Amino acid sequence: MSFYTQIKLFALVLGALLVLTAEPASATKRVALVIGNSTYQNAPLLPNPANDAAAIAATLKAAGFDVVDSRLNLSATDMKRALRDFADQVRDADIALVYYAGHGIEIDGANYLIPTDARLERDTDIYDEAFSLDRVLLAIEPARQLRVVIVDACRNNPFADTMKRTVASRSISRGLARVEPTVSNTLIAFAAKAGLTALDGNSKNSPYAAALVKYIAKPGLDLRRVFGFVRDDVLQATGNRQEPYVYGSLGGEDVALVPSAKAEEPTPAAANPQSEVRRDYELALQLNNKAALGVFLSQHPDGYYASLAKLQLNQIEAEDARIAATEKARQAEQQRVRLASEGAQRTDQEKAAADLKAAENARIAAETTKQVAQQQATDAERKRAASEASIIAALTPRSATENSLAAGSPPAAESVQNDTNAKIAALNDGPHQVDPARADIPQADLARSVQSELSRVGCFTGAVDGEWNAASQRSLALFNRQAGTKFDTKLASLDALDAIKLRPSRICPMICDHGYRADGDQCSKITCAEGSFLNDDNECEKRRGKKPVASRSTDERPTRADRPAREKLAPAAEAPVPRRQATAKGSSGQIYCDRLLCRQVNRGCHIESRGGNGGADGNAGNVEVCN
């Protein structure tokens, strides 16, 4: 063999080695078919599907998909050709994805994708003019690792209203029907839950497509978490009116459409790739103001924790709106009372009453919005805590650090392991009354916050000092009785704090000591008028005067001479003096009575009537005459 031939052979071998080493370690072939039907010939225009399909196709191309076949406004013939061509691409692919945006319909439990030239005058036309979702699943079945079908077709369908039923019992429902893939490692994602419709939104893209673009190409992000984040964003964007849903299941390993940028060996520090973001979020959450959350969102505008921060920011803004609405209602009430007291014109008083009613309605609406925002933020935090706890539990059994320790790692690795165990214990241990998402909040600060809120609703009158003593426990027990809750009074908890914050005003009755009465939000001393005293019932009672007592002392009895002249009886009014009866010897049988006594007329004497009013002796004009 000549030297030239040897050099040529060496060059060929070297080139082959360079090509082999240039091949990626994981040569996964990924193919995608993206369809957007907007211009329907026999139905109103759908503006968003074409935009949504273009955005999804651009995202997948930027993510490095080997094939991204993007088609718009396909007729029935074009859809047949597109599915046939894509099936050829899937045969040697590892991951196959189909995205469809447009009209879809469910008949008798089967889902169909509708081309742009469909008429669907009767229900049986669906078999000739539309494509069954099963046909799409059949096209992607040859993929070796993963099959994904995303159907953004849960809109209100105009064909369902005009379609003639050939069989009265045939059902045509809103939205799409639930479907269960028969092939493993297959996911079917709907823009809305089965039987419900999706919203197109007011922007260039639908809420569902916008969320997909945001998360689907995240490097290394597990596909299940992708659809979980999409669900959370759509629920928030639509006010909980639209909930995306995913059917099918995957195995225990992470499955990402886009692999991680660097395939490095896992280290203890990389156990939680979002640890820095989580720490920044929890710091902003502790500060709990708009400025802190705004700074966090400016540094981390996208992702899971950004969504949580937006919920917290919505809660704060809702509280500010509630306070403003409450103040406006108070001012409107003052204006109405002032006009009524000044005797203003009737029209002005009616206008003030209308303004008060509008302000009160706005206050009630703001209160409702605030409670909804607070509930959403609380639920999101609880889900975050549960999710992080499950991730830590999954990483704990046999992490890379434990493997290095088992192989005899240096002391530095042992310190890292101890630090990891401490963090795991901090998340999993401790009082369960405290939300694990904010377990690092000092207990004294939490107790102080609960005391402050209990004081606001009138259940706590002590000093807000952070000491959870017997008085604080009694106050929380009083709140439980008034609000119908069952919080543990032995410990200040975030659940209790959130429940107390939901109360807009006083809930516990004012309790004052003896001698004081409730006056608004404070106790005022009771002052009784002169001649009255405060009784045991905390009421003013009039003092009773002393009754005179009769005395039998003769020394105090007035003499006849000391009596006033008016007390002396007139002769005519004097009571008749009892007259003694005297018996005269030898009486004539007649009786003579004078002022002092009555006696028998002496023998030989008789009584003569002389008329008149009686003499000095008081006899009524009769005198005794003796011969």
mmCIF file of C-alpha atoms in Angstrom, residues 111-390:
data_model
loop_
_atom_site.group_PDB
_atom_site.id
_atom_site.type_symbol
_atom_site.label_atom_id
_atom_site.label_comp_id
_atom_site.label_asym_id
_atom_site.label_seq_id
_atom_site.Cartn_x
_atom_site.Cartn_y
_atom_site.Cartn_z
ATOM 1 C CA ASN A 111 -64.620 13.514 18.728
ATOM 2 C CA TYR A 112 -64.184 14.911 15.196
ATOM 3 C CA LEU A 113 -61.981 17.661 13.714
ATOM 4 C CA ILE A 114 -63.817 19.760 11.121
ATOM 5 C CA PRO A 115 -62.166 20.885 7.830
ATOM 6 C CA THR A 116 -62.883 24.350 6.423
ATOM 7 C CA ASP A 117 -65.153 23.104 3.581
ATOM 8 C CA ALA A 118 -67.454 20.977 5.769
ATOM 9 C CA ARG A 119 -71.208 21.547 5.519
ATOM 10 C CA LEU A 120 -72.538 19.036 8.061
ATOM 11 C CA GLU A 121 -76.166 19.485 7.075
ATOM 12 C CA ARG A 122 -77.086 16.260 8.884
ATOM 13 C CA ASP A 123 -75.439 14.300 11.678
ATOM 14 C CA THR A 124 -74.362 11.424 9.406
ATOM 15 C CA ASP A 125 -72.283 13.814 7.267
ATOM 16 C CA ILE A 126 -69.732 13.866 10.073
ATOM 17 C CA TYR A 127 -68.354 10.504 8.906
ATOM 18 C CA ASP A 128 -67.695 11.792 5.367
ATOM 19 C CA GLU A 129 -66.719 15.431 5.917
ATOM 20 C CA ALA A 130 -64.748 15.398 9.185
ATOM 21 C CA PHE A 131 -61.843 13.473 10.703
ATOM 22 C CA SER A 132 -62.137 11.342 13.793
ATOM 23 C CA LEU A 133 -59.631 11.981 16.557
ATOM 24 C CA ASP A 134 -58.914 8.251 16.443
ATOM 25 C CA ARG A 135 -57.588 8.786 12.901
ATOM 26 C CA VAL A 136 -55.051 11.265 14.249
ATOM 27 C CA LEU A 137 -54.009 8.875 17.035
ATOM 28 C CA LEU A 138 -53.518 6.157 14.450
ATOM 29 C CA ALA A 139 -51.182 8.403 12.449
ATOM 30 C CA ILE A 140 -48.830 9.044 15.405
ATOM 31 C CA GLU A 141 -48.933 5.540 16.877
ATOM 32 C CA PRO A 142 -45.574 4.425 15.340
ATOM 33 C CA ALA A 143 -43.583 6.953 17.428
ATOM 34 C CA ARG A 144 -41.192 5.052 19.697
ATOM 35 C CA GLN A 145 -41.153 7.111 22.922
ATOM 36 C CA LEU A 146 -43.948 9.669 23.183
ATOM 37 C CA ARG A 147 -47.165 10.634 21.378
ATOM 38 C CA VAL A 148 -48.924 13.954 22.090
ATOM 39 C CA VAL A 149 -52.157 15.343 20.590
ATOM 40 C CA ILE A 150 -53.195 18.884 21.569
ATOM 41 C CA VAL A 151 -56.767 19.800 20.578
ATOM 42 C CA ASP A 152 -57.655 23.486 20.865
ATOM 43 C CA ALA A 153 -61.131 22.935 19.392
ATOM 44 C CA CYS A 154 -63.503 23.170 22.365
ATOM 45 C CA ARG A 155 -65.313 26.268 21.045
ATOM 46 C CA ASN A 156 -69.043 26.772 20.589
ATOM 47 C CA ASN A 157 -69.751 24.899 17.371
ATOM 48 C CA PRO A 158 -72.192 26.521 14.881
ATOM 49 C CA PHE A 159 -72.743 23.249 13.026
ATOM 50 C CA ALA A 160 -74.361 21.626 16.082
ATOM 51 C CA ASP A 161 -77.250 24.143 16.056
ATOM 52 C CA THR A 162 -78.175 23.713 12.366
ATOM 53 C CA MET A 163 -77.392 20.008 11.953
ATOM 54 C CA LYS A 164 -80.386 17.749 11.278
ATOM 55 C CA ARG A 165 -80.688 14.617 13.407
ATOM 56 C CA THR A 166 -81.360 11.444 11.463
ATOM 57 C CA VAL A 167 -81.796 9.608 14.753
ATOM 58 C CA ALA A 168 -83.524 11.426 17.565
ATOM 59 C CA SER A 169 -81.539 9.622 20.242
ATOM 60 C CA ARG A 170 -78.125 10.605 18.800
ATOM 61 C CA SER A 171 -76.388 12.973 21.217
ATOM 62 C CA ILE A 172 -74.456 16.075 20.153
ATOM 63 C CA SER A 173 -72.881 17.732 23.194
ATOM 64 C CA ARG A 174 -71.045 20.945 23.900
ATOM 65 C CA GLY A 175 -67.275 20.792 23.710
ATOM 66 C CA LEU A 176 -65.530 17.455 23.253
ATOM 67 C CA ALA A 177 -65.961 14.061 24.874
ATOM 68 C CA ARG A 178 -63.587 12.457 27.334
ATOM 69 C CA VAL A 179 -61.120 10.101 25.677
ATOM 70 C CA GLU A 180 -58.748 7.476 27.058
ATOM 71 C CA PRO A 181 -55.723 6.546 24.907
ATOM 72 C CA THR A 182 -55.254 2.822 24.326
ATOM 73 C CA VAL A 183 -51.508 3.115 23.584
ATOM 74 C CA SER A 184 -49.101 3.754 26.461
ATOM 75 C CA ASN A 185 -47.058 6.962 26.695
ATOM 76 C CA THR A 186 -49.779 8.888 24.881
ATOM 77 C CA LEU A 187 -51.203 12.193 26.082
ATOM 78 C CA ILE A 188 -54.296 13.956 24.718
ATOM 79 C CA ALA A 189 -54.652 17.566 25.887
ATOM 80 C CA PHE A 190 -57.921 19.516 25.558
ATOM 81 C CA ALA A 191 -58.217 23.281 25.882
ATOM 82 C CA ALA A 192 -61.208 22.722 28.181
ATOM 83 C CA LYS A 193 -62.593 19.897 30.286
ATOM 84 C CA ALA A 194 -64.831 17.391 28.525
ATOM 85 C CA GLY A 195 -68.302 18.788 27.848
ATOM 86 C CA LEU A 196 -67.229 22.421 28.308
ATOM 87 C CA THR A 197 -66.209 25.101 25.820
ATOM 88 C CA ALA A 198 -63.031 27.164 25.552
ATOM 89 C CA LEU A 199 -62.646 30.917 25.175
ATOM 90 C CA ASP A 200 -60.863 32.700 22.312
ATOM 91 C CA GLY A 201 -59.966 35.680 24.507
ATOM 92 C CA ASN A 202 -59.542 39.288 23.435
ATOM 93 C CA SER A 203 -55.942 39.183 22.238
ATOM 94 C CA LYS A 204 -54.111 37.832 19.201
ATOM 95 C CA ASN A 205 -53.912 34.331 20.696
ATOM 96 C CA SER A 206 -56.333 32.329 22.798
ATOM 97 C CA PRO A 207 -55.481 31.945 26.511
ATOM 98 C CA TYR A 208 -54.707 28.260 25.970
ATOM 99 C CA ALA A 209 -52.330 28.823 23.032
ATOM 100 C CA ALA A 210 -50.583 31.688 24.840
ATOM 101 C CA ALA A 211 -49.918 29.448 27.838
ATOM 102 C CA LEU A 212 -48.654 26.616 25.608
ATOM 103 C CA VAL A 213 -46.169 28.916 23.891
ATOM 104 C CA LYS A 214 -44.954 30.007 27.308
ATOM 105 C CA TYR A 215 -44.190 26.564 28.717
ATOM 106 C CA ILE A 216 -44.084 23.831 26.062
ATOM 107 C CA ALA A 217 -40.496 24.529 24.930
ATOM 108 C CA LYS A 218 -38.950 24.965 28.389
ATOM 109 C CA PRO A 219 -35.745 22.900 28.340
ATOM 110 C CA GLY A 220 -35.915 19.906 30.668
ATOM 111 C CA LEU A 221 -39.427 20.687 31.910
ATOM 112 C CA ASP A 222 -41.480 17.528 32.371
ATOM 113 C CA LEU A 223 -44.507 17.428 30.074
ATOM 114 C CA ARG A 224 -46.902 16.834 32.961
ATOM 115 C CA ARG A 225 -45.683 20.009 34.651
ATOM 116 C CA VAL A 226 -45.979 21.856 31.336
ATOM 117 C CA PHE A 227 -49.700 21.106 31.145
ATOM 118 C CA GLY A 228 -50.061 21.816 34.865
ATOM 119 C CA PHE A 229 -48.629 25.312 34.434
ATOM 120 C CA VAL A 230 -50.780 25.813 31.329
ATOM 121 C CA ARG A 231 -53.867 24.899 33.352
ATOM 122 C CA ASP A 232 -52.989 27.390 36.105
ATOM 123 C CA ASP A 233 -52.394 30.237 33.629
ATOM 124 C CA VAL A 234 -55.643 29.581 31.730
ATOM 125 C CA LEU A 235 -57.672 29.429 34.943
ATOM 126 C CA GLN A 236 -56.238 32.757 36.019
ATOM 127 C CA ALA A 237 -56.680 34.388 32.602
ATOM 128 C CA THR A 238 -60.333 33.289 32.291
ATOM 129 C CA GLY A 239 -61.422 33.850 35.879
ATOM 130 C CA ASN A 240 -61.780 30.087 36.534
ATOM 131 C CA ARG A 241 -64.227 29.728 33.645
ATOM 132 C CA GLN A 242 -61.977 27.500 31.502
ATOM 133 C CA GLU A 243 -59.974 24.561 32.846
ATOM 134 C CA PRO A 244 -57.728 22.663 30.416
ATOM 135 C CA TYR A 245 -57.585 18.914 30.852
ATOM 136 C CA VAL A 246 -55.154 16.123 29.942
ATOM 137 C CA TYR A 247 -56.015 12.462 29.318
ATOM 138 C CA GLY A 248 -53.558 9.564 29.332
ATOM 139 C CA SER A 249 -50.560 8.773 31.520
ATOM 140 C CA LEU A 250 -46.777 8.579 31.472
ATOM 141 C CA GLY A 251 -44.197 6.613 33.427
ATOM 142 C CA GLY A 252 -42.227 7.689 36.469
ATOM 143 C CA GLU A 253 -39.346 9.373 34.636
ATOM 144 C CA ASP A 254 -39.406 12.980 33.494
ATOM 145 C CA VAL A 255 -40.445 13.377 29.865
ATOM 146 C CA ALA A 256 -39.550 16.706 28.274
ATOM 147 C CA LEU A 257 -40.245 17.794 24.702
ATOM 148 C CA VAL A 258 -37.050 19.842 24.820
ATOM 149 C CA PRO A 259 -34.026 18.305 26.583
ATOM 150 C CA SER A 260 -32.000 20.278 29.073
ATOM 151 C CA ALA A 261 -29.316 22.561 27.664
ATOM 152 C CA LYS A 262 -26.607 20.792 29.663
ATOM 153 C CA ALA A 263 -26.716 17.149 30.687
ATOM 154 C CA GLU A 264 -24.601 17.484 33.812
ATOM 155 C CA GLU A 265 -24.335 15.019 36.642
ATOM 156 C CA PRO A 266 -26.831 15.948 39.343
ATOM 157 C CA THR A 267 -25.310 17.581 42.392
ATOM 158 C CA PRO A 268 -26.817 18.314 45.788
ATOM 159 C CA ALA A 269 -26.992 22.018 44.913
ATOM 160 C CA ALA A 270 -28.997 21.154 41.765
ATOM 161 C CA ALA A 271 -31.613 19.089 43.620
ATOM 162 C CA ASN A 272 -34.031 21.981 43.193
ATOM 163 C CA PRO A 273 -33.213 23.908 39.994
ATOM 164 C CA GLN A 274 -35.514 26.756 41.031
ATOM 165 C CA SER A 275 -34.156 27.160 44.552
ATOM 166 C CA GLU A 276 -32.879 30.693 43.903
ATOM 167 C CA VAL A 277 -36.203 31.742 42.385
ATOM 168 C CA ARG A 278 -38.066 30.131 45.281
ATOM 169 C CA ARG A 279 -35.960 31.983 47.859
ATOM 170 C CA ASP A 280 -36.550 35.306 46.077
ATOM 171 C CA TYR A 281 -40.282 34.597 45.953
ATOM 172 C CA GLU A 282 -40.528 33.677 49.625
ATOM 173 C CA LEU A 283 -38.634 36.845 50.569
ATOM 174 C CA ALA A 284 -41.067 38.950 48.535
ATOM 175 C CA LEU A 285 -43.942 37.015 50.116
ATOM 176 C CA GLN A 286 -42.704 37.843 53.631
ATOM 177 C CA LEU A 287 -42.541 41.550 52.782
ATOM 178 C CA ASN A 288 -46.070 41.202 51.316
ATOM 179 C CA ASN A 289 -46.297 44.531 49.494
ATOM 180 C CA LYS A 290 -46.688 45.606 45.890
ATOM 181 C CA ALA A 291 -43.169 46.974 45.613
ATOM 182 C CA ALA A 292 -41.497 43.711 46.655
ATOM 183 C CA LEU A 293 -43.674 41.571 44.411
ATOM 184 C CA GLY A 294 -43.127 43.994 41.526
ATOM 185 C CA VAL A 295 -39.346 43.709 41.891
ATOM 186 C CA PHE A 296 -39.622 39.902 41.943
ATOM 187 C CA LEU A 297 -41.747 39.868 38.760
ATOM 188 C CA SER A 298 -39.306 42.188 37.009
ATOM 189 C CA GLN A 299 -36.476 39.747 37.766
ATOM 190 C CA HIS A 300 -38.508 36.559 37.150
ATOM 191 C CA PRO A 301 -41.331 37.470 34.726
ATOM 192 C CA ASP A 302 -42.127 33.887 33.710
ATOM 193 C CA GLY A 303 -42.508 30.542 35.385
ATOM 194 C CA TYR A 304 -44.309 28.888 38.239
ATOM 195 C CA TYR A 305 -43.293 31.328 40.961
ATOM 196 C CA ALA A 306 -44.140 34.279 38.738
ATOM 197 C CA SER A 307 -47.712 32.955 38.554
ATOM 198 C CA LEU A 308 -47.814 32.676 42.352
ATOM 199 C CA ALA A 309 -46.461 36.210 42.707
ATOM 200 C CA LYS A 310 -49.155 37.517 40.367
ATOM 201 C CA LEU A 311 -51.837 35.880 42.536
ATOM 202 C CA GLN A 312 -50.365 37.534 45.639
ATOM 203 C CA LEU A 313 -50.223 40.874 43.809
ATOM 204 C CA ASN A 314 -53.873 40.474 42.771
ATOM 205 C CA GLN A 315 -54.741 39.867 46.418
ATOM 206 C CA ILE A 316 -52.997 43.069 47.543
ATOM 207 C CA GLU A 317 -54.587 45.121 44.761
ATOM 208 C CA ALA A 318 -58.004 43.695 45.616
ATOM 209 C CA GLU A 319 -57.493 44.706 49.253
ATOM 210 C CA ASP A 320 -56.512 48.253 48.193
ATOM 211 C CA ALA A 321 -59.623 48.439 46.016
ATOM 212 C CA ARG A 322 -61.765 47.229 48.915
ATOM 213 C CA ILE A 323 -60.350 49.899 51.232
ATOM 214 C CA ALA A 324 -60.956 52.606 48.628
ATOM 215 C CA ALA A 325 -64.527 51.412 48.008
ATOM 216 C CA THR A 326 -65.220 51.291 51.761
ATOM 217 C CA GLU A 327 -63.966 54.862 52.203
ATOM 218 C CA LYS A 328 -66.077 56.055 49.280
ATOM 219 C CA ALA A 329 -69.165 54.408 50.774
ATOM 220 C CA ARG A 330 -68.441 56.082 54.119
ATOM 221 C CA GLN A 331 -68.167 59.501 52.484
ATOM 222 C CA ALA A 332 -71.403 58.913 50.572
ATOM 223 C CA GLU A 333 -73.171 58.040 53.839
ATOM 224 C CA GLN A 334 -71.844 61.200 55.492
ATOM 225 C CA GLN A 335 -73.034 63.284 52.542
ATOM 226 C CA ARG A 336 -76.512 61.755 52.723
ATOM 227 C CA VAL A 337 -76.783 62.365 56.472
ATOM 228 C CA ARG A 338 -75.552 65.957 56.097
ATOM 229 C CA LEU A 339 -78.088 66.786 53.404
ATOM 230 C CA ALA A 340 -80.879 65.204 55.433
ATOM 231 C CA SER A 341 -79.938 67.169 58.564
ATOM 232 C CA GLU A 342 -79.692 70.460 56.633
ATOM 233 C CA GLY A 343 -83.078 69.913 55.019
ATOM 234 C CA ALA A 344 -81.741 69.992 51.488
ATOM 235 C CA GLN A 345 -83.978 69.719 48.481
ATOM 236 C CA ARG A 346 -85.580 66.406 47.781
ATOM 237 C CA THR A 347 -83.748 65.934 44.490
ATOM 238 C CA ASP A 348 -80.382 66.443 46.200
ATOM 239 C CA GLN A 349 -81.277 63.948 48.922
ATOM 240 C CA GLU A 350 -82.420 61.380 46.343
ATOM 241 C CA LYS A 351 -79.190 61.839 44.399
ATOM 242 C CA ALA A 352 -77.170 61.367 47.591
ATOM 243 C CA ALA A 353 -79.130 58.200 48.370
ATOM 244 C CA ALA A 354 -78.465 56.864 44.858
ATOM 245 C CA ASP A 355 -74.769 57.651 45.188
ATOM 246 C CA LEU A 356 -74.710 55.842 48.527
ATOM 247 C CA LYS A 357 -76.377 52.774 47.032
ATOM 248 C CA ALA A 358 -73.904 52.691 44.147
ATOM 249 C CA ALA A 359 -70.967 53.106 46.503
ATOM 250 C CA GLU A 360 -72.281 50.332 48.757
ATOM 251 C CA ASN A 361 -72.696 47.983 45.782
ATOM 252 C CA ALA A 362 -69.137 48.797 44.702
ATOM 253 C CA ARG A 363 -67.916 48.091 48.224
ATOM 254 C CA ILE A 364 -69.663 44.703 48.283
ATOM 255 C CA ALA A 365 -68.247 43.832 44.860
ATOM 256 C CA ALA A 366 -64.750 44.834 45.959
ATOM 257 C CA GLU A 367 -65.108 42.743 49.110
ATOM 258 C CA THR A 368 -66.160 39.725 47.039
ATOM 259 C CA THR A 369 -63.269 40.224 44.615
ATOM 260 C CA LYS A 370 -60.855 40.496 47.516
ATOM 261 C CA GLN A 371 -62.106 37.270 49.091
ATOM 262 C CA VAL A 372 -61.844 35.414 45.755
ATOM 263 C CA ALA A 373 -58.304 36.698 45.181
ATOM 264 C CA GLN A 374 -57.307 35.778 48.712
ATOM 265 C CA GLN A 375 -58.751 32.290 48.359
ATOM 266 C CA GLN A 376 -56.941 31.761 45.053
ATOM 267 C CA ALA A 377 -53.622 32.898 46.534
ATOM 268 C CA THR A 378 -54.097 30.675 49.602
ATOM 269 C CA ASP A 379 -54.986 27.618 47.512
ATOM 270 C CA ALA A 380 -51.994 28.203 45.238
ATOM 271 C CA GLU A 381 -49.655 28.407 48.215
ATOM 272 C CA ARG A 382 -51.006 25.179 49.669
ATOM 273 C CA LYS A 383 -50.585 23.387 46.354
ATOM 274 C CA ARG A 384 -47.036 24.714 46.103
ATOM 275 C CA ALA A 385 -46.207 23.388 49.556
ATOM 276 C CA ALA A 386 -47.607 19.951 48.729
ATOM 277 C CA SER A 387 -45.761 19.877 45.392
ATOM 278 C CA GLU A 388 -42.403 20.832 46.925
ATOM 279 C CA ALA A 389 -42.848 18.295 49.711
ATOM 280 C CA SER A 390 -43.492 15.538 47.163
#
